[in-house]
Amino acid sequence: MDVPTSVLYGTRDRMTPPPHAHRLHAALPRPERLIELPSIGHMSPVESPDAVAAEIRRLVADHLTAPHRPTAAAPTRKRPEQGRAAR
């Protein structure tokens, strides 16, 4: 996964404990932040949605602010003109 990636982990996560989060972060090709969520278990998006959403928003703001440009490999489709049925 060659994209900027942050790892959020709960200190009370018993399925993927903190040492696993540290190893995962170290193995990523483009690691961003390693964020500890105190007293959170395995369901961090449910248990701490504000922290998860804030990090997603930060990643988007930092890395997806450039306008999208279609590539030659991805042709664009023309939309039918307003008021006319597609044929």
mmCIF file of N, CA, C and O in Angstrom:
data_model
loop_
_atom_site.group_PDB
_atom_site.id
_atom_site.type_symbol
_atom_site.label_atom_id
_atom_site.label_comp_id
_atom_site.label_asym_id
_atom_site.label_seq_id
_atom_site.Cartn_x
_atom_site.Cartn_y
_atom_site.Cartn_z
ATOM 1 N N MET A 1 0.853 -1.159 0.000
ATOM 2 C CA MET A 1 0.000 0.000 0.000
ATOM 3 C C MET A 1 0.908 1.234 0.000
ATOM 4 O O MET A 1 1.350 1.679 1.048
ATOM 5 N N ASP A 2 1.210 1.730 -1.174
ATOM 6 C CA ASP A 2 2.146 2.848 -1.304
ATOM 7 C C ASP A 2 1.413 4.186 -1.284
ATOM 8 O O ASP A 2 1.408 4.922 -2.263
ATOM 9 N N VAL A 3 0.754 4.448 -0.173
ATOM 10 C CA VAL A 3 0.065 5.718 0.045
ATOM 11 C C VAL A 3 0.388 6.180 1.464
ATOM 12 O O VAL A 3 0.714 5.364 2.324
ATOM 13 N N PRO A 4 0.313 7.491 1.725
ATOM 14 C CA PRO A 4 0.530 7.949 3.093
ATOM 15 C C PRO A 4 -0.496 7.301 4.023
ATOM 16 O O PRO A 4 -1.693 7.341 3.756
ATOM 17 N N THR A 5 -0.006 6.665 5.078
ATOM 18 C CA THR A 5 -0.882 5.896 5.957
ATOM 19 C C THR A 5 -0.557 6.171 7.412
ATOM 20 O O THR A 5 0.602 6.185 7.807
ATOM 21 N N SER A 6 -1.591 6.386 8.193
ATOM 22 C CA SER A 6 -1.443 6.520 9.641
ATOM 23 C C SER A 6 -2.009 5.267 10.292
ATOM 24 O O SER A 6 -2.930 4.652 9.778
ATOM 25 N N VAL A 7 -1.433 4.924 11.422
ATOM 26 C CA VAL A 7 -1.913 3.774 12.194
ATOM 27 C C VAL A 7 -2.407 4.306 13.534
ATOM 28 O O VAL A 7 -1.660 4.957 14.264
ATOM 29 N N LEU A 8 -3.672 4.057 13.820
ATOM 30 C CA LEU A 8 -4.253 4.399 15.106
ATOM 31 C C LEU A 8 -4.474 3.096 15.857
ATOM 32 O O LEU A 8 -4.957 2.120 15.277
ATOM 33 N N TYR A 9 -4.129 3.071 17.131
ATOM 34 C CA TYR A 9 -4.312 1.842 17.891
ATOM 35 C C TYR A 9 -4.765 2.155 19.306
ATOM 36 O O TYR A 9 -4.417 3.183 19.883
ATOM 37 N N GLY A 10 -5.576 1.261 19.830
ATOM 38 C CA GLY A 10 -6.046 1.396 21.197
ATOM 39 C C GLY A 10 -5.126 0.685 22.158
ATOM 40 O O GLY A 10 -4.660 -0.421 21.881
ATOM 41 N N THR A 11 -4.885 1.303 23.289
ATOM 42 C CA THR A 11 -3.998 0.698 24.287
ATOM 43 C C THR A 11 -4.605 -0.551 24.923
ATOM 44 O O THR A 11 -3.886 -1.358 25.489
ATOM 45 N N ARG A 12 -5.922 -0.722 24.796
ATOM 46 C CA ARG A 12 -6.601 -1.899 25.364
ATOM 47 C C ARG A 12 -7.031 -2.898 24.290
ATOM 48 O O ARG A 12 -7.864 -3.771 24.538
ATOM 49 N N ASP A 13 -6.453 -2.783 23.102
ATOM 50 C CA ASP A 13 -6.788 -3.694 22.006
ATOM 51 C C ASP A 13 -6.083 -5.021 22.244
ATOM 52 O O ASP A 13 -4.857 -5.095 22.239
ATOM 53 N N ARG A 14 -6.872 -6.095 22.457
ATOM 54 C CA ARG A 14 -6.282 -7.405 22.702
ATOM 55 C C ARG A 14 -6.166 -8.238 21.428
ATOM 56 O O ARG A 14 -5.417 -9.202 21.386
ATOM 57 N N MET A 15 -6.894 -7.855 20.358
ATOM 58 C CA MET A 15 -6.805 -8.611 19.096
ATOM 59 C C MET A 15 -5.559 -8.208 18.314
ATOM 60 O O MET A 15 -4.883 -9.063 17.729
ATOM 61 N N THR A 16 -5.287 -6.924 18.239
ATOM 62 C CA THR A 16 -4.069 -6.413 17.597
ATOM 63 C C THR A 16 -3.433 -5.429 18.591
ATOM 64 O O THR A 16 -3.646 -4.221 18.505
ATOM 65 N N PRO A 17 -2.694 -5.964 19.547
ATOM 66 C CA PRO A 17 -2.142 -5.134 20.616
ATOM 67 C C PRO A 17 -1.121 -4.109 20.099
ATOM 68 O O PRO A 17 -0.649 -4.208 18.966
ATOM 69 N N PRO A 18 -0.802 -3.123 20.931
ATOM 70 C CA PRO A 18 0.118 -2.059 20.530
ATOM 71 C C PRO A 18 1.409 -2.521 19.844
ATOM 72 O O PRO A 18 1.797 -1.908 18.837
ATOM 73 N N PRO A 19 2.072 -3.588 20.288
ATOM 74 C CA PRO A 19 3.291 -3.994 19.565
ATOM 75 C C PRO A 19 3.015 -4.334 18.090
ATOM 76 O O PRO A 19 3.845 -4.074 17.223
ATOM 77 N N HIS A 20 1.831 -4.871 17.797
ATOM 78 C CA HIS A 20 1.476 -5.164 16.397
ATOM 79 C C HIS A 20 1.304 -3.874 15.611
ATOM 80 O O HIS A 20 1.713 -3.791 14.450
ATOM 81 N N ALA A 21 0.706 -2.871 16.224
ATOM 82 C CA ALA A 21 0.537 -1.577 15.556
ATOM 83 C C ALA A 21 1.894 -0.961 15.240
ATOM 84 O O ALA A 21 2.100 -0.407 14.161
ATOM 85 N N HIS A 22 2.836 -1.075 16.148
ATOM 86 C CA HIS A 22 4.179 -0.541 15.925
ATOM 87 C C HIS A 22 4.880 -1.264 14.773
ATOM 88 O O HIS A 22 5.526 -0.627 13.929
ATOM 89 N N ARG A 23 4.731 -2.596 14.717
ATOM 90 C CA ARG A 23 5.340 -3.357 13.621
ATOM 91 C C ARG A 23 4.689 -3.026 12.288
ATOM 92 O O ARG A 23 5.368 -2.885 11.262
ATOM 93 N N LEU A 24 3.367 -2.895 12.281
ATOM 94 C CA LEU A 24 2.651 -2.531 11.065
ATOM 95 C C LEU A 24 3.124 -1.161 10.563
ATOM 96 O O LEU A 24 3.437 -0.987 9.391
ATOM 97 N N HIS A 25 3.211 -0.206 11.460
ATOM 98 C CA HIS A 25 3.657 1.144 11.093
ATOM 99 C C HIS A 25 5.078 1.101 10.518
ATOM 100 O O HIS A 25 5.361 1.755 9.506
ATOM 101 N N ALA A 26 5.955 0.320 11.119
ATOM 102 C CA ALA A 26 7.340 0.220 10.651
ATOM 103 C C ALA A 26 7.437 -0.437 9.276
ATOM 104 O O ALA A 26 8.356 -0.162 8.512
ATOM 105 N N ALA A 27 6.470 -1.293 8.933
ATOM 106 C CA ALA A 27 6.508 -2.011 7.663
ATOM 107 C C ALA A 27 5.901 -1.225 6.500
ATOM 108 O O ALA A 27 6.086 -1.600 5.340
ATOM 109 N N LEU A 28 5.188 -0.161 6.786
ATOM 110 C CA LEU A 28 4.533 0.611 5.729
ATOM 111 C C LEU A 28 5.550 1.349 4.862
ATOM 112 O O LEU A 28 6.532 1.880 5.381
ATOM 113 N N PRO A 29 5.314 1.431 3.548
ATOM 114 C CA PRO A 29 6.248 2.154 2.682
ATOM 115 C C PRO A 29 6.202 3.667 2.877
ATOM 116 O O PRO A 29 7.200 4.338 2.678
ATOM 117 N N ARG A 30 5.047 4.210 3.270
ATOM 118 C CA ARG A 30 4.925 5.656 3.481
ATOM 119 C C ARG A 30 4.180 5.940 4.782
ATOM 120 O O ARG A 30 3.098 6.501 4.784
ATOM 121 N N PRO A 31 4.801 5.576 5.921
ATOM 122 C CA PRO A 31 4.110 5.782 7.199
ATOM 123 C C PRO A 31 3.981 7.262 7.531
ATOM 124 O O PRO A 31 4.890 8.040 7.277
ATOM 125 N N GLU A 32 2.855 7.623 8.062
ATOM 126 C CA GLU A 32 2.635 8.989 8.537
ATOM 127 C C GLU A 32 2.746 8.975 10.053
ATOM 128 O O GLU A 32 3.833 8.962 10.578
ATOM 129 N N ARG A 33 1.632 8.922 10.718
ATOM 130 C CA ARG A 33 1.626 8.995 12.178
ATOM 131 C C ARG A 33 1.274 7.648 12.799
ATOM 132 O O ARG A 33 0.568 6.844 12.212
ATOM 133 N N LEU A 34 1.774 7.456 13.994
ATOM 134 C CA LEU A 34 1.415 6.314 14.834
ATOM 135 C C LEU A 34 0.715 6.929 16.036
ATOM 136 O O LEU A 34 1.342 7.593 16.861
ATOM 137 N N ILE A 35 -0.598 6.750 16.111
ATOM 138 C CA ILE A 35 -1.413 7.455 17.100
ATOM 139 C C ILE A 35 -1.965 6.480 18.126
ATOM 140 O O ILE A 35 -2.694 5.543 17.796
ATOM 141 N N GLU A 36 -1.607 6.719 19.366
ATOM 142 C CA GLU A 36 -2.090 5.901 20.479
ATOM 143 C C GLU A 36 -3.402 6.475 20.993
ATOM 144 O O GLU A 36 -3.512 7.677 21.228
ATOM 145 N N LEU A 37 -4.387 5.598 21.154
ATOM 146 C CA LEU A 37 -5.683 5.993 21.699
ATOM 147 C C LEU A 37 -5.823 5.345 23.076
ATOM 148 O O LEU A 37 -6.137 4.152 23.195
ATOM 149 N N PRO A 38 -5.557 6.107 24.141
ATOM 150 C CA PRO A 38 -5.600 5.548 25.497
ATOM 151 C C PRO A 38 -6.981 5.002 25.859
ATOM 152 O O PRO A 38 -8.007 5.578 25.510
ATOM 153 N N SER A 39 -6.978 3.867 26.516
ATOM 154 C CA SER A 39 -8.186 3.209 27.035
ATOM 155 C C SER A 39 -9.176 2.795 25.952
ATOM 156 O O SER A 39 -10.360 2.629 26.218
ATOM 157 N N ILE A 40 -8.708 2.628 24.718
ATOM 158 C CA ILE A 40 -9.564 2.215 23.608
ATOM 159 C C ILE A 40 -9.215 0.772 23.249
ATOM 160 O O ILE A 40 -8.054 0.379 23.276
ATOM 161 N N GLY A 41 -10.237 0.004 22.875
ATOM 162 C CA GLY A 41 -10.040 -1.394 22.505
ATOM 163 C C GLY A 41 -9.877 -1.559 21.004
ATOM 164 O O GLY A 41 -9.369 -0.677 20.306
ATOM 165 N N HIS A 42 -10.345 -2.692 20.489
ATOM 166 C CA HIS A 42 -10.158 -3.044 19.081
ATOM 167 C C HIS A 42 -11.069 -2.269 18.135
ATOM 168 O O HIS A 42 -10.782 -2.155 16.948
ATOM 169 N N MET A 43 -12.150 -1.700 18.613
ATOM 170 C CA MET A 43 -13.126 -1.011 17.765
ATOM 171 C C MET A 43 -12.923 0.506 17.794
ATOM 172 O O MET A 43 -13.845 1.273 18.041
ATOM 173 N N SER A 44 -11.720 0.959 17.502
ATOM 174 C CA SER A 44 -11.414 2.388 17.612
ATOM 175 C C SER A 44 -12.329 3.287 16.790
ATOM 176 O O SER A 44 -12.691 4.365 17.269
ATOM 177 N N PRO A 45 -12.761 2.918 15.571
ATOM 178 C CA PRO A 45 -13.676 3.813 14.857
ATOM 179 C C PRO A 45 -15.018 4.000 15.573
ATOM 180 O O PRO A 45 -15.665 5.024 15.428
ATOM 181 N N VAL A 46 -15.431 2.994 16.358
ATOM 182 C CA VAL A 46 -16.682 3.087 17.107
ATOM 183 C C VAL A 46 -16.440 3.726 18.472
ATOM 184 O O VAL A 46 -17.222 4.551 18.931
ATOM 185 N N GLU A 47 -15.338 3.353 19.105
ATOM 186 C CA GLU A 47 -15.045 3.843 20.445
ATOM 187 C C GLU A 47 -14.485 5.264 20.458
ATOM 188 O O GLU A 47 -14.656 5.984 21.437
ATOM 189 N N SER A 48 -13.802 5.656 19.401
ATOM 190 C CA SER A 48 -13.179 6.978 19.332
ATOM 191 C C SER A 48 -13.336 7.576 17.929
ATOM 192 O O SER A 48 -12.351 7.873 17.249
ATOM 193 N N PRO A 49 -14.589 7.760 17.485
ATOM 194 C CA PRO A 49 -14.804 8.212 16.112
ATOM 195 C C PRO A 49 -14.223 9.588 15.810
ATOM 196 O O PRO A 49 -13.789 9.843 14.687
ATOM 197 N N ASP A 50 -14.200 10.476 16.788
ATOM 198 C CA ASP A 50 -13.663 11.821 16.540
ATOM 199 C C ASP A 50 -12.173 11.778 16.212
ATOM 200 O O ASP A 50 -11.708 12.480 15.310
ATOM 201 N N ALA A 51 -11.412 10.950 16.931
ATOM 202 C CA ALA A 51 -9.970 10.851 16.669
ATOM 203 C C ALA A 51 -9.712 10.227 15.301
ATOM 204 O O ALA A 51 -8.835 10.685 14.559
ATOM 205 N N VAL A 52 -10.474 9.205 14.951
ATOM 206 C CA VAL A 52 -10.311 8.538 13.661
ATOM 207 C C VAL A 52 -10.676 9.496 12.524
ATOM 208 O O VAL A 52 -9.924 9.655 11.556
ATOM 209 N N ALA A 53 -11.801 10.174 12.652
ATOM 210 C CA ALA A 53 -12.231 11.121 11.617
ATOM 211 C C ALA A 53 -11.250 12.278 11.475
ATOM 212 O O ALA A 53 -10.958 12.719 10.358
ATOM 213 N N ALA A 54 -10.713 12.757 12.584
ATOM 214 C CA ALA A 54 -9.749 13.861 12.530
ATOM 215 C C ALA A 54 -8.495 13.455 11.762
ATOM 216 O O ALA A 54 -7.960 14.241 10.967
ATOM 217 N N GLU A 55 -8.032 12.237 11.959
ATOM 218 C CA GLU A 55 -6.832 11.792 11.246
ATOM 219 C C GLU A 55 -7.126 11.576 9.769
ATOM 220 O O GLU A 55 -6.296 11.892 8.911
ATOM 221 N N ILE A 56 -8.291 11.060 9.438
ATOM 222 C CA ILE A 56 -8.669 10.921 8.024
ATOM 223 C C ILE A 56 -8.740 12.297 7.371
ATOM 224 O O ILE A 56 -8.212 12.499 6.272
ATOM 225 N N ARG A 57 -9.363 13.255 8.046
ATOM 226 C CA ARG A 57 -9.436 14.619 7.498
ATOM 227 C C ARG A 57 -8.046 15.221 7.305
ATOM 228 O O ARG A 57 -7.777 15.891 6.317
ATOM 229 N N ARG A 58 -7.141 14.970 8.251
ATOM 230 C CA ARG A 58 -5.772 15.493 8.130
ATOM 231 C C ARG A 58 -5.069 14.894 6.924
ATOM 232 O O ARG A 58 -4.429 15.598 6.145
ATOM 233 N N LEU A 59 -5.188 13.581 6.750
ATOM 234 C CA LEU A 59 -4.564 12.925 5.600
ATOM 235 C C LEU A 59 -5.118 13.473 4.284
ATOM 236 O O LEU A 59 -4.364 13.739 3.348
ATOM 237 N N VAL A 60 -6.423 13.651 4.222
ATOM 238 C CA VAL A 60 -7.040 14.190 3.004
ATOM 239 C C VAL A 60 -6.541 15.609 2.741
ATOM 240 O O VAL A 60 -6.145 15.942 1.626
ATOM 241 N N ALA A 61 -6.535 16.450 3.760
ATOM 242 C CA ALA A 61 -6.094 17.836 3.590
ATOM 243 C C ALA A 61 -4.632 17.911 3.169
ATOM 244 O O ALA A 61 -4.257 18.742 2.334
ATOM 245 N N ASP A 62 -3.810 17.037 3.718
ATOM 246 C CA ASP A 62 -2.374 17.066 3.404
ATOM 247 C C ASP A 62 -2.032 16.451 2.055
ATOM 248 O O ASP A 62 -1.049 16.832 1.441
ATOM 249 N N HIS A 63 -2.837 15.491 1.590
ATOM 250 C CA HIS A 63 -2.423 14.726 0.413
ATOM 251 C C HIS A 63 -3.408 14.727 -0.756
ATOM 252 O O HIS A 63 -3.034 14.310 -1.850
ATOM 253 N N LEU A 64 -4.621 15.173 -0.557
ATOM 254 C CA LEU A 64 -5.601 15.135 -1.642
ATOM 255 C C LEU A 64 -6.153 16.519 -1.967
ATOM 256 O O LEU A 64 -7.312 16.658 -2.315
ATOM 257 N N THR A 65 -5.320 17.529 -1.887
ATOM 258 C CA THR A 65 -5.797 18.876 -2.171
ATOM 259 C C THR A 65 -5.592 19.284 -3.616
ATOM 260 O O THR A 65 -6.176 20.238 -4.079
ATOM 261 N N ALA A 66 -4.770 18.554 -4.364
ATOM 262 C CA ALA A 66 -4.532 18.878 -5.776
ATOM 263 C C ALA A 66 -5.756 18.473 -6.591
ATOM 264 O O ALA A 66 -6.401 17.474 -6.300
ATOM 265 N N PRO A 67 -6.090 19.243 -7.630
ATOM 266 C CA PRO A 67 -7.239 18.872 -8.453
ATOM 267 C C PRO A 67 -6.988 17.554 -9.177
ATOM 268 O O PRO A 67 -5.867 17.253 -9.567
ATOM 269 N N HIS A 68 -8.048 16.788 -9.346
ATOM 270 C CA HIS A 68 -7.960 15.496 -10.028
ATOM 271 C C HIS A 68 -7.873 15.721 -11.528
ATOM 272 O O HIS A 68 -8.635 16.488 -12.095
ATOM 273 N N ARG A 69 -6.941 15.057 -12.167
ATOM 274 C CA ARG A 69 -6.807 15.124 -13.614
ATOM 275 C C ARG A 69 -6.920 13.718 -14.173
ATOM 276 O O ARG A 69 -6.124 12.849 -13.822
ATOM 277 N N PRO A 70 -7.904 13.468 -15.046
ATOM 278 C CA PRO A 70 -8.021 12.126 -15.630
ATOM 279 C C PRO A 70 -6.777 11.774 -16.438
ATOM 280 O O PRO A 70 -6.191 12.639 -17.080
ATOM 281 N N THR A 71 -6.386 10.517 -16.368
ATOM 282 C CA THR A 71 -5.232 10.064 -17.143
ATOM 283 C C THR A 71 -5.712 9.476 -18.458
ATOM 284 O O THR A 71 -6.896 9.207 -18.642
ATOM 285 N N ALA A 72 -4.793 9.249 -19.362
ATOM 286 C CA ALA A 72 -5.146 8.654 -20.653
ATOM 287 C C ALA A 72 -5.736 7.259 -20.458
ATOM 288 O O ALA A 72 -6.560 6.816 -21.233
ATOM 289 N N ALA A 73 -5.323 6.572 -19.403
ATOM 290 C CA ALA A 73 -5.818 5.220 -19.145
ATOM 291 C C ALA A 73 -7.245 5.229 -18.605
ATOM 292 O O ALA A 73 -7.906 4.218 -18.621
ATOM 293 N N ALA A 74 -7.717 6.375 -18.145
ATOM 294 C CA ALA A 74 -9.058 6.463 -17.590
ATOM 295 C C ALA A 74 -9.892 7.424 -18.428
ATOM 296 O O ALA A 74 -9.936 8.610 -18.163
ATOM 297 N N PRO A 75 -10.536 6.912 -19.490
ATOM 298 C CA PRO A 75 -11.307 7.804 -20.360
ATOM 299 C C PRO A 75 -12.489 8.410 -19.623
ATOM 300 O O PRO A 75 -13.064 7.790 -18.735
ATOM 301 N N THR A 76 -12.848 9.625 -19.998
ATOM 302 C CA THR A 76 -13.999 10.273 -19.391
ATOM 303 C C THR A 76 -15.238 9.987 -20.227
ATOM 304 O O THR A 76 -15.151 9.868 -21.444
ATOM 305 N N ARG A 77 -16.376 9.856 -19.571
ATOM 306 C CA ARG A 77 -17.633 9.622 -20.267
ATOM 307 C C ARG A 77 -18.351 10.945 -20.435
ATOM 308 O O ARG A 77 -18.386 11.761 -19.527
ATOM 309 N N LYS A 78 -18.928 11.139 -21.596
ATOM 310 C CA LYS A 78 -19.732 12.335 -21.827
ATOM 311 C C LYS A 78 -21.123 12.099 -21.276
ATOM 312 O O LYS A 78 -21.686 11.019 -21.415
ATOM 313 N N ARG A 79 -21.665 13.122 -20.646
ATOM 314 C CA ARG A 79 -23.031 13.046 -20.140
ATOM 315 C C ARG A 79 -23.995 13.480 -21.233
ATOM 316 O O ARG A 79 -23.669 14.336 -22.037
ATOM 317 N N PRO A 80 -25.207 12.923 -21.232
ATOM 318 C CA PRO A 80 -26.204 13.387 -22.208
ATOM 319 C C PRO A 80 -26.500 14.868 -21.953
ATOM 320 O O PRO A 80 -26.422 15.343 -20.827
ATOM 321 N N GLU A 81 -26.816 15.577 -23.006
ATOM 322 C CA GLU A 81 -27.124 16.988 -22.866
ATOM 323 C C GLU A 81 -28.353 17.181 -21.996
ATOM 324 O O GLU A 81 -29.242 16.338 -21.965
ATOM 325 N N GLN A 82 -28.411 18.309 -21.284
ATOM 326 C CA GLN A 82 -29.561 18.644 -20.442
ATOM 327 C C GLN A 82 -30.831 18.670 -21.286
ATOM 328 O O GLN A 82 -30.835 19.220 -22.377
ATOM 329 N N GLY A 83 -31.884 18.093 -20.796
ATOM 330 C CA GLY A 83 -33.170 18.168 -21.463
ATOM 331 C C GLY A 83 -33.362 17.153 -22.582
ATOM 332 O O GLY A 83 -34.430 17.054 -23.153
ATOM 333 N N ARG A 84 -32.323 16.431 -22.953
ATOM 334 C CA ARG A 84 -32.446 15.427 -24.024
ATOM 335 C C ARG A 84 -32.247 14.049 -23.420
ATOM 336 O O ARG A 84 -31.374 13.829 -22.598
ATOM 337 N N ALA A 85 -33.047 13.132 -23.850
ATOM 338 C CA ALA A 85 -32.925 11.750 -23.370
ATOM 339 C C ALA A 85 -31.703 11.104 -24.009
ATOM 340 O O ALA A 85 -31.354 11.388 -25.147
ATOM 341 N N ALA A 86 -31.035 10.264 -23.267
ATOM 342 C CA ALA A 86 -29.882 9.520 -23.801
ATOM 343 C C ALA A 86 -30.381 8.542 -24.841
ATOM 344 O O ALA A 86 -31.424 7.925 -24.684
ATOM 345 N N ARG A 87 -29.659 8.396 -25.912
ATOM 346 C CA ARG A 87 -30.078 7.488 -26.996
ATOM 347 C C ARG A 87 -29.309 6.200 -26.953
ATOM 348 O O ARG A 87 -28.233 6.066 -26.672
#
